[in-house]
Structures are given as structure tokens and as C-alpha cells.
Short mmCIF file of C-alpha atoms in Angstrom, two decimals:
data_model
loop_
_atom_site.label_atom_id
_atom_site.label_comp_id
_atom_site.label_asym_id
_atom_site.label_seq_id
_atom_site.Cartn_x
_atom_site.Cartn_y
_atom_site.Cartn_z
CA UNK A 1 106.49 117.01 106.91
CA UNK A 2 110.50 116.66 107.51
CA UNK A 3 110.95 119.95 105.60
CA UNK A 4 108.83 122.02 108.58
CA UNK A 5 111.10 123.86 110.88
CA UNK A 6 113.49 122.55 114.39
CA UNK A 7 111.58 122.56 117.51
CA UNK A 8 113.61 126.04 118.31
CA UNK A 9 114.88 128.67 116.44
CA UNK A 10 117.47 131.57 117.91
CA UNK A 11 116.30 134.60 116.34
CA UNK A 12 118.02 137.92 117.65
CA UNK A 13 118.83 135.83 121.08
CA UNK A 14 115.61 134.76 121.65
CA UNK A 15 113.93 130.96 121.52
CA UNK A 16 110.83 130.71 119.52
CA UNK A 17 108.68 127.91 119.91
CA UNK A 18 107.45 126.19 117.04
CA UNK A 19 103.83 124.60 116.97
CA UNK A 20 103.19 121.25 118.36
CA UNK A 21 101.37 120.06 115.04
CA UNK A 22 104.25 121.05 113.29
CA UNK A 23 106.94 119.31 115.41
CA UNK A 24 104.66 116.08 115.73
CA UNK A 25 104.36 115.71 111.88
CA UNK A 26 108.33 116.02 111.36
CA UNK A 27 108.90 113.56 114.27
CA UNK A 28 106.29 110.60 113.56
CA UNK A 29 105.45 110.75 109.93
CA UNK A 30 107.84 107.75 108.92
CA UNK A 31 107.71 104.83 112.01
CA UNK A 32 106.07 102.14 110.35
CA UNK A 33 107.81 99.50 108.53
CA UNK A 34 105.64 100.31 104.94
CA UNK A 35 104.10 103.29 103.93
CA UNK A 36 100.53 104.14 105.40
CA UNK A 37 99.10 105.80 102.69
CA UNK A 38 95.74 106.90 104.36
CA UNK A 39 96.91 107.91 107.77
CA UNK A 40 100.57 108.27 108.24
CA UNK A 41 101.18 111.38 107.07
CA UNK A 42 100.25 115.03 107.80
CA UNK A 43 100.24 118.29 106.07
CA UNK A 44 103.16 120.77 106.68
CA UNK A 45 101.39 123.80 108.67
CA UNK A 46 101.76 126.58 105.73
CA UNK A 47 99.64 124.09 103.71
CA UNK A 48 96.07 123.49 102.98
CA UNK A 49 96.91 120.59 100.29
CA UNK A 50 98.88 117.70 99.92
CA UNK A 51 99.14 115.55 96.90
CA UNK A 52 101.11 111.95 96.45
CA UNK A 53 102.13 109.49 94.35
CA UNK A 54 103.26 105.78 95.83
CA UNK A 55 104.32 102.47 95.04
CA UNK A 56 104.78 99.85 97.31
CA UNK A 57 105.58 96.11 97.21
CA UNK A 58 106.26 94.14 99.99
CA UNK A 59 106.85 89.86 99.66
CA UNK A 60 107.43 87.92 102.74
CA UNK A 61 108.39 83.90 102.86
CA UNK A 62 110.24 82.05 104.82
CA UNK A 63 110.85 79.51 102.05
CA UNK A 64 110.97 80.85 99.12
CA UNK A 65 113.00 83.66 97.47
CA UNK A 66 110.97 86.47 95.87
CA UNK A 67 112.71 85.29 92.21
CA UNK A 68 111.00 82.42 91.97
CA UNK A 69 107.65 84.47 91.73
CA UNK A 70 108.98 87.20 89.53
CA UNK A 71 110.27 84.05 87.26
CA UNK A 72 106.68 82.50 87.66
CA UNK A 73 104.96 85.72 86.45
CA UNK A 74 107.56 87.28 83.55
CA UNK A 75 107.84 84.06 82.32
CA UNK A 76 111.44 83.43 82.95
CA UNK A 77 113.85 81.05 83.47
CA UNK A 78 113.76 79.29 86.92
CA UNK A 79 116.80 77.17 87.43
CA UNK A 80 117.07 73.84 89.05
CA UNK A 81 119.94 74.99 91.41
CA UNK A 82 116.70 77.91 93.08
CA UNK A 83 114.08 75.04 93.17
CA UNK A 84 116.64 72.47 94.96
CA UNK A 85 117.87 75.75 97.62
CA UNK A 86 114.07 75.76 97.99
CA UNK A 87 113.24 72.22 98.60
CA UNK A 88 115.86 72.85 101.23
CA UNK A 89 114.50 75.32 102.93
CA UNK A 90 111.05 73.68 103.14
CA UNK A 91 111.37 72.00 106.63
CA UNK A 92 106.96 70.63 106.63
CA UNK A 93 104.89 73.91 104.85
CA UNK A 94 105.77 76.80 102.26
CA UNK A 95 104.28 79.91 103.43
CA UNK A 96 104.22 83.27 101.24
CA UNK A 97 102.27 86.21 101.10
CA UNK A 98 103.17 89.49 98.58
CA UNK A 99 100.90 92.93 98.07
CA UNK A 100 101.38 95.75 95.67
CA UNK A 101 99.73 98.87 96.51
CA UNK A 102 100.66 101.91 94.32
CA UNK A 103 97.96 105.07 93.08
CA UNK A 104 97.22 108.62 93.87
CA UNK A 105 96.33 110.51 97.23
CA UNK A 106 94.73 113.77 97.68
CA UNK A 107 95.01 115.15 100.39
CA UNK A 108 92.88 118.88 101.72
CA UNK A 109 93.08 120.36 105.31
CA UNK A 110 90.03 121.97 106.39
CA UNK A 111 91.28 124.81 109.11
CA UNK A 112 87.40 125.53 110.33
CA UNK A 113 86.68 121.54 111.17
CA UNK A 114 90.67 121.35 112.15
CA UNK A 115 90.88 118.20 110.43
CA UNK A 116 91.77 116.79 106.70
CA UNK A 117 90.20 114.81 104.47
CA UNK A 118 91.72 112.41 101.84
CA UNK A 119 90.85 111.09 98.40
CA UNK A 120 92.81 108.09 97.01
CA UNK A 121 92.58 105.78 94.04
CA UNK A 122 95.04 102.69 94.29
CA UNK A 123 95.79 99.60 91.95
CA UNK A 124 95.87 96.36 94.65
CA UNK A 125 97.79 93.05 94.01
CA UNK A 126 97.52 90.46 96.72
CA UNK A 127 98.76 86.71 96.60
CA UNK A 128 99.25 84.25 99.51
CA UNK A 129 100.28 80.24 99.12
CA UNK A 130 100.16 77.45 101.64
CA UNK A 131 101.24 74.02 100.85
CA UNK A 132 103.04 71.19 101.89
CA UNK A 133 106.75 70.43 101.09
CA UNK A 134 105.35 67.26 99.35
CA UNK A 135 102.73 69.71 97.15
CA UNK A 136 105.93 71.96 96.34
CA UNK A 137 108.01 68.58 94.99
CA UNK A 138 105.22 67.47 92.94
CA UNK A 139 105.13 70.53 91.33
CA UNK A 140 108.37 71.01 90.42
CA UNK A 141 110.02 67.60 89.85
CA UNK A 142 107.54 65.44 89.16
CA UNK A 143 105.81 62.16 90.49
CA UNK A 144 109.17 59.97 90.30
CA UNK A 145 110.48 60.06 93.07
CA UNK A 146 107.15 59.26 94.73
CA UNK A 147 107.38 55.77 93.23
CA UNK A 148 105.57 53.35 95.36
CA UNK A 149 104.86 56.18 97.78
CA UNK A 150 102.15 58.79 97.97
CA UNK A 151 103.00 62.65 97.65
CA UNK A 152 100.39 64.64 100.37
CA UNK A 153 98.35 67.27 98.75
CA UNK A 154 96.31 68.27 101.59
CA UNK A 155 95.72 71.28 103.07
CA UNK A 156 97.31 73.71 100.07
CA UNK A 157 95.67 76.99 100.08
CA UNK A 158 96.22 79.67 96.82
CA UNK A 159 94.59 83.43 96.79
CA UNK A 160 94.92 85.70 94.22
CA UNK A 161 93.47 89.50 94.76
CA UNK A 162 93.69 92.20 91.47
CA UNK A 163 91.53 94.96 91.95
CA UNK A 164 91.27 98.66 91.94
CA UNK A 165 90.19 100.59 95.31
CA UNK A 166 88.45 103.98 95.53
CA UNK A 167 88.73 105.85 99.13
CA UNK A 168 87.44 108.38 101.19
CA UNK A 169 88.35 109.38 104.77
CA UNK A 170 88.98 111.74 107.50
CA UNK A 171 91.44 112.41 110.01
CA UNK A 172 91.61 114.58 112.99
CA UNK A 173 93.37 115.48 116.08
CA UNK A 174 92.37 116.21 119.66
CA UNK A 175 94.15 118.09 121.97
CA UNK A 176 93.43 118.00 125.51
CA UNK A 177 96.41 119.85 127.51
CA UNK A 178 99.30 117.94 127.58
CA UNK A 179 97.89 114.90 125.48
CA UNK A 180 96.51 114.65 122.14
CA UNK A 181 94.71 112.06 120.25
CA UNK A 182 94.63 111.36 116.53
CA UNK A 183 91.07 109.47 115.18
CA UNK A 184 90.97 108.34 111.05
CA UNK A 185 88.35 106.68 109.12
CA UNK A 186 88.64 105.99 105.90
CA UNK A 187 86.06 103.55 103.56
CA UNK A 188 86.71 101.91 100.38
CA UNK A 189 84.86 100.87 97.30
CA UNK A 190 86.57 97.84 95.59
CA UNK A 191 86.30 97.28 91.79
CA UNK A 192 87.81 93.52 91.59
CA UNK A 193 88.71 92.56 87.91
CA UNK A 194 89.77 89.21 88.65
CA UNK A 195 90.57 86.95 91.69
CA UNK A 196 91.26 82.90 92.14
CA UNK A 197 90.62 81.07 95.14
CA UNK A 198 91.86 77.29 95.03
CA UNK A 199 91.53 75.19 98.17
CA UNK A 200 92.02 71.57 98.89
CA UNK A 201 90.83 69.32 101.83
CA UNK A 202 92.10 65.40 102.28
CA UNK A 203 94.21 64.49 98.70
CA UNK A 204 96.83 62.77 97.67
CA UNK A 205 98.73 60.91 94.46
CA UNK A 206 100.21 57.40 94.75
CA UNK A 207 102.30 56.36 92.51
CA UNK A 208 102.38 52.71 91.51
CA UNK A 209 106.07 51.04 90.65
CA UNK A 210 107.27 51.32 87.19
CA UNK A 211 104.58 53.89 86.25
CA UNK A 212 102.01 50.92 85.66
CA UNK A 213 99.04 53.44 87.49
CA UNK A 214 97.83 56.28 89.45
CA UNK A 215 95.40 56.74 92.52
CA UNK A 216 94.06 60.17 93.17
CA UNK A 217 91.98 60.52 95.64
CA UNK A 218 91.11 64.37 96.10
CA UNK A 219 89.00 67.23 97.43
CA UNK A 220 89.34 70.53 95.23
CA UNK A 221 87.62 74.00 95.12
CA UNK A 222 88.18 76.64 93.06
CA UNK A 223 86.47 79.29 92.84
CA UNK A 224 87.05 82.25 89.83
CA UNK A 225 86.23 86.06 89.19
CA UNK A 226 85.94 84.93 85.46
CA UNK A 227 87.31 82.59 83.55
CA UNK A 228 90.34 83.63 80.93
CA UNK A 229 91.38 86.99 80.50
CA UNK A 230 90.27 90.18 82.12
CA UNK A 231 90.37 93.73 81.67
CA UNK A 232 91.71 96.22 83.96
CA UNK A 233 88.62 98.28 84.30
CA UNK A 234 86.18 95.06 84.35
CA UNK A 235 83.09 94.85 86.97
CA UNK A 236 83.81 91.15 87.73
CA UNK A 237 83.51 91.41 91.71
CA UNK A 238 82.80 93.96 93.93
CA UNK A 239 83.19 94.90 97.90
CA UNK A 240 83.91 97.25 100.47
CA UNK A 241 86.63 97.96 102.78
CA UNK A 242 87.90 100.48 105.97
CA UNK A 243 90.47 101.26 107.41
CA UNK A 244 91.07 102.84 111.16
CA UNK A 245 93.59 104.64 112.96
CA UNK A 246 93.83 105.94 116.17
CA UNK A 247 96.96 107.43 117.77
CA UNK A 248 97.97 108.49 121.54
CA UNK A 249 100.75 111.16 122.02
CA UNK A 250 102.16 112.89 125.10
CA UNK A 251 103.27 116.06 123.22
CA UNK A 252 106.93 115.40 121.94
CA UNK A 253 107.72 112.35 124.47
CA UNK A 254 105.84 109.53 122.88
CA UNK A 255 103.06 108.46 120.52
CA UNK A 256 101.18 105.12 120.41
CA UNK A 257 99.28 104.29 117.16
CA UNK A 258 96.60 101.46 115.92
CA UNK A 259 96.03 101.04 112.60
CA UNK A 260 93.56 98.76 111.24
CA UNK A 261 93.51 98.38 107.24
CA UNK A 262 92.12 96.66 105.07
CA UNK A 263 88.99 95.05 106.64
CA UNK A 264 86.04 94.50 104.25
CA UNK A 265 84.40 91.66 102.15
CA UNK A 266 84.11 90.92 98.16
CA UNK A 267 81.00 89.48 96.00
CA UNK A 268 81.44 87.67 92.98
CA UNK A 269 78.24 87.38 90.96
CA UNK A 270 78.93 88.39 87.18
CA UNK A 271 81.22 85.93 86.17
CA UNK A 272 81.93 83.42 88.68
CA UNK A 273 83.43 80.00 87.89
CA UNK A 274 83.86 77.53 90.04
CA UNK A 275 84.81 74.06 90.00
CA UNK A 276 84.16 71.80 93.01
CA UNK A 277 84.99 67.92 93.45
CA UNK A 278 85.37 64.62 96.12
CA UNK A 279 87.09 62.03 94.23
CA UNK A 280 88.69 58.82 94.17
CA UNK A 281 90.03 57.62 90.60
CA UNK A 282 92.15 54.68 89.19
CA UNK A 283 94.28 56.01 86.03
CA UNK A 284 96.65 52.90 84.39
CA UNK A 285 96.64 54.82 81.09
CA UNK A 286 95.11 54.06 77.80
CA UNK A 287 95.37 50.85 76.14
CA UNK A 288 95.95 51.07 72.26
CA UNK A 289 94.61 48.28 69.50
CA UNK A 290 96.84 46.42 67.60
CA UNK A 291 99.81 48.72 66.27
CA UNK A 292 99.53 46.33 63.22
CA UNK A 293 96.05 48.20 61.99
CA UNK A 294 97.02 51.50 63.19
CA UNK A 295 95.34 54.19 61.30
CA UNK A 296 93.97 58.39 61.92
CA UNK A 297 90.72 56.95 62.72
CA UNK A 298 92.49 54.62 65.51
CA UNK A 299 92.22 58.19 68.12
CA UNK A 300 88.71 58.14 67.51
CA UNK A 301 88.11 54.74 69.39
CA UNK A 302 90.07 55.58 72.42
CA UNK A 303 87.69 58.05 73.95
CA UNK A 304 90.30 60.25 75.16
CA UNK A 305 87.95 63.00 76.13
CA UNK A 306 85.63 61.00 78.65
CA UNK A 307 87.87 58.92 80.09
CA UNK A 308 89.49 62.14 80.97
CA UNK A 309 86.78 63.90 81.99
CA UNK A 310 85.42 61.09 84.33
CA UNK A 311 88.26 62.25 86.99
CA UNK A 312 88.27 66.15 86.19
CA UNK A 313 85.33 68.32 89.10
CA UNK A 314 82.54 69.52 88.50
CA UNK A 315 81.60 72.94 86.57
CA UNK A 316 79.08 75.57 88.19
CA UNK A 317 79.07 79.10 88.09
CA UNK A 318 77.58 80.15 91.64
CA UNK A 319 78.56 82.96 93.29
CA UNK A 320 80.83 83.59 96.46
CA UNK A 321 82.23 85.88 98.36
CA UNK A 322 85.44 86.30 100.66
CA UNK A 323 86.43 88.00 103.90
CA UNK A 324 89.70 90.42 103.00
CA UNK A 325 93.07 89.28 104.30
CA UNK A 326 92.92 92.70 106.77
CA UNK A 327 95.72 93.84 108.70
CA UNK A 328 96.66 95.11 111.98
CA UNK A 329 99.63 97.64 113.02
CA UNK A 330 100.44 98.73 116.90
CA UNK A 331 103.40 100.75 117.03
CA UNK A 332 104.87 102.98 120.12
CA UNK A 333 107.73 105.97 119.10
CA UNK A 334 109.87 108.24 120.98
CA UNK A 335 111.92 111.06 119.95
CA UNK A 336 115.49 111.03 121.30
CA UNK A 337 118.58 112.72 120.80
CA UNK A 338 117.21 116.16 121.14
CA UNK A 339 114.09 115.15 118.26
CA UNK A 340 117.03 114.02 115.91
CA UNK A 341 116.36 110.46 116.48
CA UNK A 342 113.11 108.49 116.71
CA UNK A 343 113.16 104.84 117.84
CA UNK A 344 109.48 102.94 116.77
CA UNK A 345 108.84 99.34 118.00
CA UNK A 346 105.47 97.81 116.42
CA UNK A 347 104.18 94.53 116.13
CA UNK A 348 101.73 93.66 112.97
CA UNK A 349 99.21 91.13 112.36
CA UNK A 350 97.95 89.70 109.28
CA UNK A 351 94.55 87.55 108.87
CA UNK A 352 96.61 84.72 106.93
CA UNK A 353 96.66 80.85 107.94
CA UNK A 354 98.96 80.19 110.59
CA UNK A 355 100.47 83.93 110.40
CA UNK A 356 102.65 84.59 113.76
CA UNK A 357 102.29 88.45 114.72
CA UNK A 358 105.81 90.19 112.91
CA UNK A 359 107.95 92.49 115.38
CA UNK A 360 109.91 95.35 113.78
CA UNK A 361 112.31 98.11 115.18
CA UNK A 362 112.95 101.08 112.98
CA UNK A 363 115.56 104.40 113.81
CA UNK A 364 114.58 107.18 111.62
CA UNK A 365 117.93 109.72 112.43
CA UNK A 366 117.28 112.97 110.89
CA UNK A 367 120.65 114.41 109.22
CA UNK A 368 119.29 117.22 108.50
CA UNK A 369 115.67 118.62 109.29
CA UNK A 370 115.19 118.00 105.89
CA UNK A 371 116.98 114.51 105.42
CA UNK A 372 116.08 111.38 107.12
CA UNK A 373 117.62 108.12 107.00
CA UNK A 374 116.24 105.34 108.81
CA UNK A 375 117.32 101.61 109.55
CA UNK A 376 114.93 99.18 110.51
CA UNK A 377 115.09 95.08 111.67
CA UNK A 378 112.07 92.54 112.20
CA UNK A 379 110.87 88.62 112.20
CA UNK A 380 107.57 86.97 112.25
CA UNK A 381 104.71 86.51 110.19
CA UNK A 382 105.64 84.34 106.63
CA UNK A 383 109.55 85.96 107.23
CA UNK A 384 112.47 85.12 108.98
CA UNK A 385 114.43 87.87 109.00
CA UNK A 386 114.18 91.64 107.00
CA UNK A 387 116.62 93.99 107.26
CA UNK A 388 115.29 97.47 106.17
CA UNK A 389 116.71 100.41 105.03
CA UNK A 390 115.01 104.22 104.15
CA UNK A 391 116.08 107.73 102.76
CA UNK A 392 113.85 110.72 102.72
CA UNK A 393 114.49 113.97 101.04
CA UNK A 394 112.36 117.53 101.20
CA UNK A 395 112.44 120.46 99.19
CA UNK A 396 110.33 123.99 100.00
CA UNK A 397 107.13 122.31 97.99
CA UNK A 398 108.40 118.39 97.20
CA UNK A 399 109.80 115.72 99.24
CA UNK A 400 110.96 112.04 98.16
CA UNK A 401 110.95 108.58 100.00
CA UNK A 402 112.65 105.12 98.90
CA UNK A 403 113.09 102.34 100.95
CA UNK A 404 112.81 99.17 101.06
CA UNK A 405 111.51 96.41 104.88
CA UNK A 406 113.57 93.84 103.30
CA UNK A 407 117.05 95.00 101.88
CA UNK A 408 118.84 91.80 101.32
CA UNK A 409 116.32 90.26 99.80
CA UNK A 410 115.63 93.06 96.99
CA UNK A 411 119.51 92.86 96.21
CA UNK A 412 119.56 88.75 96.08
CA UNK A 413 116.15 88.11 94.75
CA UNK A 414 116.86 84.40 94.01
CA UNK A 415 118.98 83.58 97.60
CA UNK A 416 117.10 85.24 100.34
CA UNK A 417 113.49 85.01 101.54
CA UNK A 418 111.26 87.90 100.32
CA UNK A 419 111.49 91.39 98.97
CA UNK A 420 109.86 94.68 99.03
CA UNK A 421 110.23 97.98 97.70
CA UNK A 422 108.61 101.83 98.28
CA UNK A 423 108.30 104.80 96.38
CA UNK A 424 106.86 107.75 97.39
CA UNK A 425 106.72 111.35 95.44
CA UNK A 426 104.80 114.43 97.30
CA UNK A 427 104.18 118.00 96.88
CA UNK A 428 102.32 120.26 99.17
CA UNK A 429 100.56 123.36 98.47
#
């Protein structure tokens, strides 16, 4: 960890070389743009265990400010001046994607096998939108201005992960003169509680002049863990997921990593709802009797219920399953500076619709061999642009990381695209 000792050390005039494991882990344990909870991370050399706690939220759009969701989900007030700065932003699709990720890793080194073993259990949170501009307008100001006109609501695409993930893996190094080699595996058990999957093909709204009547035409699915409220520790879906790593370093020159998380499928067969539909409809509203004889019983003769239902999809409870938005993470580093400054370049992938692969730089300057601060800049994916910013702290048993990939838009949540935040609290023993 940063708190292990400089490269060198004068003692009584002489230079004492430190170990390569130890250097390695103060040099490479923070290049990635997030925190690697399984894999990014190694035990300080006068340790056998390593224990964690983390938090870590991360939402990328290139539409849509991260206050709109927190307003969506705390119930609070969403002004009309954030959905029109929006609308503006929206040049033919909204795009956004946002994880939480935040438990407890365990951590043991095994000095016989030369290799350590983790033991995690993490609370997951994944959402990802894709809709038209047209789809967005509807929403959130209503069918008027599509008088005469029909608003496009093809194509939109909602998923919505909550679940609880129990892992297991390994990591170990190779070292083969000059070179060494880093190989992780790590396998998940996920315990979803609930999930929504909504998906639309060809549909649309027109919207006659005046009001006088609507034509939907539409092609829904949407597919449910359970339908209404869950519980944290429900059994409403379940699946399995790994995650790989695999790392290339010339000694204290340069290391090349590929991570692979997140990979792994989910069955729903407790609980499943779906509802399913291909539909054309005419609505021109209800006609009432003669106002002149209007009585309590007049509701009863309108039929409100089936002439409503006539347009609504069809009911089932089958079950499904889905393939897990995995990720991917190549990243090259190299120590500069004398080991007091590491420069990382990486590129990540996402498996999201229409997701380009995001570049990031990050500069992790050590002030002290026990303080880092790191600065980081990259583009791609559902973001434009995220600034990122980092501050690490170690003690003789405890270190501390905060940072955030996105620092402008944690600080204006309802003006700039995205957010994201990380905690991390450690102690090793």
C-alpha cells in the first residue's frame, strides 16, 4: 500500500533495496479511474490481512445532469428551468447509465501458495436509459405541443439492476526475471431482489387538433423481478458473475492490466411479471349521457374499466433472464519522476447500446510516500467530459481514499452531465 517504504533507504551510508512486491503495490495500486475492489489492490508486505470498506457511485450522461435522477428518486422538486437545459442538450437520443457498488472486502495472503485470496459482499445498483428526444418531451411536457404531429416512441430502452453479490477469488503473481505477471479470478453469486426491464420496438402517439383523439400504435415489453415492493434480502432472481484480471509489468518501468468485471447472467423465475403488447388503438374519449339526468349511478354505464383495458398489454408471468451489462478496463502505467509520479492511460468498455469505448488519463503524484493526490481527465462512453480528482492518506495500520471521475459534475449536480463519488476505508493486519 502507499504507506510501504521508498524504493531506497540510506541507512549508515549504505542503499538498501526494498522488495519489488513492495515497490509495485505503492506505485500501481490507484491507476484506474474507479476503484477495483477485487483486484486493484495488494497487501503491504508486513501483512497477512487486509480488510475494506467502499462506496462507489459513478453516473455518466451526456444529456442529462445527475440532479434530475437524484430528484426522480428522493422525490424532489425538478424545476422547469433543468428539464428545458435538458431538452437542450438532447441533440436525437438521451443516453445515461449510473452504478453503485459499496460492501465489505476481506482480504488473506497465503505466503506458502504466494498468492491471496479475497472474500467480498457488495450491495449493486445499476440503471441505464435510452430514448429519443421526442420520448424525453412527452414525458415531461406533455402531448401539446405534438398537436397534429406524432411524438416517436421507438426504440427507448430502461434497465434497472438491485441486487446483492457474494464473491470469492484469487490473485497471484508470477515472476519470471525481469518480468512479472499478475492472474485474478474471482466468481460471484447474485441475490437479485428486484429488477425492471422495459423495452419498446416501432410506437408512436399522434395527436389529433384540438384534443378531439389519440392514435397509439405501440410495441411494449416489460418484464419484472416482482411486482410492488421488495425486500432487501428477497430471493426474487438469481445469477452468477466473474470477474478477470490479468496484469503485465517490467519491474518498476511499466505495467499493463486487463480487467474484465462483471460478466455473468440472471434468472427470474419466482416472481416474474411481465407485460407484453402490439397495438394499434383509437382513443376520442368518453362520451357522457345527458348532463340533464346526471346521477352516481351515471359512472356505472360508462364502462370506464374495459374501455380502458382494451388498449392496456397483456399480463403473464413467464420467466426471463438477462445477460449482465459487463465491463472491460485496459490500462498501461509508468512510474516517473524518480517513482513519485505515475501517469495511467486506459480505455474502458461497457456492454450498453451504442456505448463508444471511454479514454481516461490519470497522474497519481505522491507528496509524500504516504500521501497521494491524483488528477485525472476522460471522454467517451454516455459522457462528454469528466474531470477527476483523488486524495489518499495512510497511517502505520489504516489508510483513506476519496475521490471522485467526475468533479464538476458532483459540485453542480443540476448543470453538468453526470456525477460520481468513492469512498474507501482500509486497515491491514
Amino acid at each position: 500500500m502507499l504507506s510501504a517504504a521508498d524504493s531506497t533507504e540510506v541507512v549508515k551510508g549504505k542503499k538498501i533495496k526494498f522488495s519489488t512486491n513492495e515497490n509495485n503495490s505503492r506505485l500501481y495500486n490507484y491507476t484506474n479511474s474507479g476503484i477495483n475492489y477485487f483486484f486493484n489492490e495488494d497487501l503491504r508486505d508486513s501483512a497477512t490481512w487486509r480488510s475494506t470498506v467502499c462506496l462507489d457511485y459513478a453516473a455518466n450522461s451526456k444529456e442529462m445532469p445527475a440532479g434530475l435522477v437524484f430528484g426522480l428518486l428522493f422525490k424532489q422538486n425538478i424545476t422547469r428551468g433543468l428539464i428545458d437545459r435538458i431538452d437542450g442538450r438532447i441533440n436525437d437520443r438521451l443516453r445515461f447509465e449510473d452504478q453503485l457498488k459499496t460492501g465489505y472486502t476481506l482480504r488473506h495472503y497465503v505466503k506458502r501458495l504466494d498468492c491471496s485470496f479475497f472474500f467480498t459482499f457488495n450491495h449493486r445498483q445499476m440503471r441505464e436509459l435510452s430514448a429519443g428526444k421526442e420520448a424525453f418531451e412527452l414525458a415531461f411536457y406533455g402531448n401539446a405541443r405534438f398537436e397534429g404531429d406524432s411524438a416517436d416512441l421507438s426504440n427507448i430502452r430502461f434497465y434497472n439492476y438491485l441486487y446483492n453479490q457474494v464473491s470469492a477469488g484469487v490473485k497471484k503473481k508470477f515472476d519470471y526475471g525481469n518480468y512479472q505477471m499478475d492472474v485474478g479470478l474471482g466468481l460471484s453469486f447474485l441475490q437479485v431482489f428486484n429488477q425492471q426491464e422495459i423495452r419498446t420496438g416501432h410506437s408512436s402517439i399522434y395527436t389529433a387538433v384540438d384534443g378531439e383523439y389519440l392514435d397509439f400504435n405501440y410495441d411494449l415489453t416489460f418484464n419484472t423481478a416482482k411486482e410492488g415492493a421488495t425486500k432487501f434480502g428477497q430471493l426474487n432472481g438469481i445469477g452468477g458473475s466473474g470477474d478477470f484480471h490479468i496484469a503485465f509489468m517490467n519491474k518498476n518501468k511499466w505495467k499493463l492490466s486487463l480487467d474484465v468485471a462483471d460478466i455473468g447472467y440472471t434468472f427470474y423465475r419466482k416472481n416474474p411479471v411481465n407485460y407484453s403488447a402490439v397495438k394499434s388503438a383509437h382513443f376520442a374519449g368518453f362520451v357522457l349521457p345527458d348532463l340533464t339526468t346526471f346521477s352516481s349511478q351515471t359512472f356505472d354505464t360508462l364502462k370506464l374499466d374495459s374501455a380502458v383495458r382494451s388498449y392496456l398489454p397483456t399480463k403473464s408471468t413467464n420467466s426471463y433472464s438477462l445477460f449482465m451489462p459487463f465491463s472491460v478496463n485496459v490500462v498501461f502505467s509508468k512510474p516517473l519522476l524518480h517513482d513519485k509520479l505515475v501517469l495511467s492511460f486506459g480505455l474502458q468498455y461497457r456492454y450498453l447500446p451504442k456505448y463508444f469505448v471511454y479514454g481516461f488519463v490519470k497522474a497519481n503524484y505522491f507528496i509524500q510516500k504516504d500521501l497521494l493526490v491524483s488528477v485525472s481527465a476522460g471522454g467517451g462512453g454516455y459522457s462528454k467530459f469528466n474531470l477527476g480528482f483523488e486524495l489518499v492518506k495512510c497511517w502505520k495500520h489504516f489508510d483513506f481514499s476519496i475521490g471522485t471521475p467526475n468533479l464538476i459534475g458532483l459540485c453542480a449536480p443540476n448543470h453538468y452531465y453526470g456525477a460520481g463519488l468513492y469512498l474507501k476505508l482500509g486497515t491491514s493486519f
